[in-house]
Tab-separated table of C-alpha atoms in Angstrom:
chain	number	residue	atom	x	y	z
A	1	ASP	CA	15.347	13.025	19.905
A	2	THR	CA	13.983	16.548	20.252
A	3	GLY	CA	11.042	16.129	17.888
A	4	VAL	CA	7.364	15.574	18.588
A	5	SER	CA	6.659	12.155	20.052
A	6	GLN	CA	3.405	10.232	20.267
A	7	ASP	CA	2.421	7.175	22.227
A	8	PRO	CA	1.324	4.558	21.417
A	9	ARG	CA	2.240	4.236	17.762
A	10	HIS	CA	-0.469	1.654	17.170
A	11	LYS	CA	-3.647	0.848	19.063
A	12	ILE	CA	-6.152	-1.873	18.318
A	13	THR	CA	-9.327	-1.741	20.346
A	14	LYS	CA	-12.798	-3.203	20.311
A	15	ARG	CA	-15.799	-1.076	19.549
A	16	GLY	CA	-17.150	0.563	22.657
A	17	GLN	CA	-13.849	0.725	24.511
A	18	ASN	CA	-12.138	3.954	25.547
A	19	VAL	CA	-8.673	4.879	24.304
A	20	THR	CA	-6.211	7.605	25.206
A	21	PHE	CA	-3.303	8.903	23.167
A	22	ARG	CA	-0.414	11.035	24.334
A	23	CYS	CA	1.588	13.699	22.540
A	24	ASP	CA	4.810	15.289	23.738
A	25	PRO	CA	5.546	18.427	21.714
A	26	ILE	CA	8.892	20.085	21.103
A	27	SER	CA	9.680	21.559	24.497
A	28	GLU	CA	9.657	25.278	23.728
A	29	HIS	CA	6.568	25.126	21.475
A	30	ASN	CA	3.493	26.739	22.998
A	31	ARG	CA	1.098	25.752	20.204
A	32	LEU	CA	-0.199	22.203	19.901
A	33	TYR	CA	-2.553	20.715	17.318
A	34	TRP	CA	-4.336	17.416	16.835
A	35	TYR	CA	-5.293	16.215	13.360
A	36	ARG	CA	-6.949	13.064	12.059
A	37	GLN	CA	-5.950	11.394	8.822
A	38	THR	CA	-7.950	8.673	7.125
A	39	LEU	CA	-6.701	6.521	4.268
A	40	GLY	CA	-6.285	8.466	1.049
A	41	GLN	CA	-7.022	11.811	2.654
A	42	GLY	CA	-5.043	14.729	3.945
A	43	PRO	CA	-4.983	15.447	7.679
A	44	GLU	CA	-8.040	17.211	9.089
A	45	PHE	CA	-7.851	19.580	12.036
A	46	LEU	CA	-9.363	18.405	15.308
A	47	THR	CA	-8.307	20.807	18.029
A	48	TYR	CA	-5.770	23.473	19.043
A	49	PHE	CA	-4.078	24.428	22.295
A	50	GLN	CA	-2.120	27.528	23.078
A	51	ASN	CA	-0.227	26.690	26.237
A	52	GLU	CA	-2.831	24.922	28.414
A	53	ALA	CA	-5.873	26.618	26.875
A	54	GLN	CA	-7.932	24.734	24.310
A	55	LEU	CA	-8.871	27.543	21.958
A	56	GLU	CA	-10.546	25.774	19.075
A	57	LYS	CA	-12.339	22.492	18.465
A	58	SER	CA	-13.447	21.223	15.086
A	59	ARG	CA	-16.985	20.016	14.460
A	60	LEU	CA	-15.292	16.673	13.755
A	61	LEU	CA	-14.639	16.420	17.478
A	62	SER	CA	-17.821	14.838	18.756
A	63	ASP	CA	-18.792	14.650	22.427
A	64	ARG	CA	-16.965	11.314	22.650
A	65	PHE	CA	-13.658	13.083	22.095
A	66	SER	CA	-11.835	15.107	24.717
A	67	ALA	CA	-8.391	16.623	24.748
A	68	GLU	CA	-6.301	18.170	27.463
A	69	ARG	CA	-2.960	19.861	27.824
A	70	PRO	CA	-2.268	20.236	31.517
A	71	LYS	CA	0.386	22.800	32.386
A	72	GLY	CA	0.929	23.516	28.720
A	73	SER	CA	3.254	20.582	28.207
A	74	PHE	CA	2.140	17.172	26.900
A	75	SER	CA	-1.362	16.618	25.586
A	76	THR	CA	-3.790	13.717	25.675
A	77	LEU	CA	-6.615	12.864	23.318
A	78	GLU	CA	-9.271	10.505	24.657
A	79	ILE	CA	-11.964	8.786	22.638
A	80	GLN	CA	-14.820	7.257	24.602
A	81	ARG	CA	-17.045	4.445	23.327
A	82	THR	CA	-15.006	4.000	20.172
A	83	GLU	CA	-16.740	3.333	16.866
A	84	GLN	CA	-15.377	1.764	13.693
A	85	GLY	CA	-15.481	5.169	12.042
A	86	ASP	CA	-12.874	6.366	14.534
A	87	SER	CA	-10.254	4.175	12.859
A	88	ALA	CA	-7.637	6.582	11.547
A	89	MET	CA	-4.172	7.988	12.100
A	90	TYR	CA	-4.161	10.613	14.836
A	91	LEU	CA	-1.415	13.175	14.344
A	92	CYS	CA	-0.068	15.688	16.808
A	93	ALA	CA	1.868	18.782	15.758
A	94	SER	CA	3.494	21.653	17.586
A	95	SER	CA	4.809	25.063	16.658
A	96	LEU	CA	6.316	28.115	18.267
A	97	ILE	CA	4.606	30.657	16.059
A	98	ALA	CA	1.732	30.266	13.622
A	99	TYR	CA	3.924	29.185	10.758
A	100	GLU	CA	5.312	25.719	10.130
A	101	GLN	CA	4.116	22.912	12.335
A	102	TYR	CA	6.226	19.919	13.264
A	103	PHE	CA	4.433	16.617	13.307
A	104	GLY	CA	4.856	13.525	15.395
A	105	PRO	CA	4.848	10.004	13.921
A	106	GLY	CA	1.149	9.550	14.658
A	107	THR	CA	-0.956	6.973	16.465
A	108	ARG	CA	-2.758	4.531	14.202
A	109	LEU	CA	-6.068	3.468	15.738
A	110	THR	CA	-7.921	0.398	14.550
A	111	VAL	CA	-11.370	-0.232	15.990
A	112	THR	CA	-12.626	-3.789	15.484
B	1	ALA	CA	-14.292	28.747	2.180
B	2	GLN	CA	-10.566	28.211	2.158
B	3	SER	CA	-9.304	25.145	0.352
B	4	VAL	CA	-6.370	23.444	-1.289
B	5	ALA	CA	-6.518	21.221	-4.360
B	6	GLN	CA	-3.958	18.736	-5.573
B	7	PRO	CA	-5.295	17.722	-8.979
B	8	GLU	CA	-3.093	14.650	-9.433
B	9	ASP	CA	-3.482	11.548	-7.274
B	10	GLN	CA	-0.174	10.217	-8.547
B	11	VAL	CA	2.847	11.542	-10.401
B	12	ASN	CA	5.308	9.190	-12.055
B	13	VAL	CA	8.777	10.327	-13.041
B	14	ALA	CA	12.057	8.657	-13.976
B	15	GLU	CA	15.047	9.099	-11.712
B	16	GLY	CA	17.144	12.067	-12.793
B	17	ASN	CA	14.251	13.825	-14.496
B	18	PRO	CA	12.667	17.011	-13.144
B	19	LEU	CA	9.474	16.621	-11.141
B	20	THR	CA	6.476	18.851	-10.485
B	21	VAL	CA	3.674	18.225	-8.002
B	22	LYS	CA	0.781	20.627	-8.483
B	23	CYS	CA	-1.170	22.582	-5.896
B	24	THR	CA	-3.781	25.309	-6.200
B	25	TYR	CA	-5.388	27.189	-3.347
B	26	SER	CA	-8.380	29.319	-2.535
B	27	VAL	CA	-8.105	31.762	0.362
B	28	SER	CA	-9.131	35.294	1.130
B	29	GLY	CA	-6.171	37.602	1.541
B	30	ASN	CA	-2.520	36.674	1.295
B	31	PRO	CA	-1.908	32.971	1.732
B	32	TYR	CA	0.611	31.191	3.924
B	33	LEU	CA	1.463	28.016	1.988
B	34	PHE	CA	3.299	24.855	2.964
B	35	TRP	CA	4.512	21.559	1.538
B	36	TYR	CA	4.892	18.427	3.636
B	37	VAL	CA	6.069	14.916	2.750
B	38	GLN	CA	4.863	11.692	4.360
B	39	TYR	CA	6.649	8.368	4.190
B	40	PRO	CA	4.708	5.133	4.900
B	41	ASN	CA	3.485	4.846	8.489
B	42	ARG	CA	5.210	8.070	9.437
B	43	GLY	CA	4.127	11.568	10.356
B	44	LEU	CA	4.467	14.565	8.080
B	45	GLN	CA	7.835	16.211	7.474
B	46	PHE	CA	7.980	19.919	6.733
B	47	LEU	CA	9.600	20.722	3.356
B	48	LEU	CA	9.105	24.424	2.769
B	49	LYS	CA	6.816	27.402	3.198
B	50	TYR	CA	5.820	30.626	1.501
B	51	ILE	CA	4.831	33.528	3.719
B	52	THR	CA	5.951	36.568	1.781
B	53	GLY	CA	8.822	37.729	-0.394
B	54	ASP	CA	10.467	35.915	-3.278
B	55	ASN	CA	8.027	33.792	-5.250
B	56	LEU	CA	10.567	30.962	-5.541
B	57	VAL	CA	11.008	29.237	-2.203
B	58	LYS	CA	13.785	26.740	-1.529
B	59	GLY	CA	13.357	23.966	0.991
B	60	SER	CA	14.735	20.687	2.260
B	61	TYR	CA	16.213	17.864	0.164
B	62	GLY	CA	16.599	20.043	-2.947
B	63	PHE	CA	12.897	20.826	-3.286
B	64	GLU	CA	11.599	24.232	-4.235
B	65	ALA	CA	8.173	25.716	-4.879
B	66	GLU	CA	6.925	28.575	-6.963
B	67	PHE	CA	4.189	30.849	-5.664
B	68	ASN	CA	2.013	32.264	-8.445
B	69	LYS	CA	-0.594	34.683	-7.164
B	70	SER	CA	-2.394	35.206	-10.474
B	71	GLN	CA	-2.849	31.458	-10.959
B	72	THR	CA	-3.348	30.803	-7.214
B	73	SER	CA	-0.808	28.013	-7.443
B	74	PHE	CA	2.092	26.755	-5.360
B	75	HIS	CA	3.670	23.897	-7.321
B	76	LEU	CA	6.441	21.804	-5.799
B	77	LYS	CA	9.481	21.174	-7.980
B	78	LYS	CA	12.816	19.422	-8.012
B	79	PRO	CA	15.336	19.572	-10.866
B	80	SER	CA	16.444	15.947	-10.592
B	81	ALA	CA	14.298	13.296	-8.913
B	82	LEU	CA	15.687	10.526	-6.708
B	83	VAL	CA	14.112	7.130	-6.064
B	84	SER	CA	14.150	8.071	-2.374
B	85	ASP	CA	11.812	10.998	-3.137
B	86	SER	CA	9.000	8.480	-3.642
B	87	ALA	CA	6.425	9.366	-0.989
B	88	LEU	CA	3.098	11.107	-0.378
B	89	TYR	CA	3.191	14.897	-0.696
B	90	PHE	CA	0.729	17.311	0.856
B	91	CYS	CA	0.155	20.960	0.102
B	92	ALA	CA	-1.414	23.015	2.892
B	93	VAL	CA	-2.619	26.529	3.540
B	94	ARG	CA	-2.906	28.256	6.869
B	95	ASP	CA	-6.493	28.997	7.855
B	96	MET	CA	-6.652	32.779	7.801
B	97	GLY	CA	-10.010	32.904	9.589
B	98	GLY	CA	-8.545	32.994	13.074
B	99	ASN	CA	-5.306	33.073	14.985
B	100	THR	CA	-4.866	29.365	15.575
B	101	GLY	CA	-2.574	28.751	12.629
B	102	LYS	CA	-4.356	25.488	11.834
B	103	LEU	CA	-3.587	24.022	8.432
B	104	ILE	CA	-5.958	23.014	5.666
B	105	PHE	CA	-4.480	20.175	3.622
B	106	GLY	CA	-4.985	18.943	0.112
B	107	GLN	CA	-5.768	15.291	-0.525
B	108	GLY	CA	-2.168	14.429	-1.269
B	109	THR	CA	-0.206	13.341	-4.334
B	110	THR	CA	1.762	10.119	-4.449
B	111	LEU	CA	5.111	10.612	-6.153
B	112	GLN	CA	6.619	7.511	-7.713
B	113	VAL	CA	10.206	7.843	-8.935
B	114	LYS	CA	11.363	4.880	-10.996
B	115	PRO	CA	15.019	3.941	-11.453
């Protein structure tokens, strides 16, 4: 499968725990995006990487959130001290140019 | 501020009938517009885009969309709906405020196609 992959697909955690998600983009894509989608809403932009550089972060990304893309390949999104409001689907997308983005299947996070 | 509106939470259509899912946008300058489809517990699948050129854009699975600049609309259409088209559809516009290419999505429209 040459599409965008995300791991894990589902994560249940207790409030206050840290979680980390991984995204593997399409191999030749230099642009990588993270979005968050809550029930009944469209995805909302979180952050953007061009190669290994994180060039934009949304105000939605509080200090508890951090993202990396070492060597411009896979990316990780970490949430520290999770809160119930963090429960959502976290989507990763990649693109080669600033046109259509290709999305992974998402990681569904449930904070109890 | 740039935004996308999908005025219908749900669209119901009988199989074989034409379908339309509505989208209007608000951006400064020329918009880059997209439609995506999402099946339950899945990510978003790209359907089609409008960047420039012909106002009628053809995409995957028989879908097409019509760009109307005067009405700031980009409605998704299909001549004959299939039950398998039932899913959640999102319209999106590229944020023209920078060079990131990030997308601004509408709230989504659930399409229900009944046999």
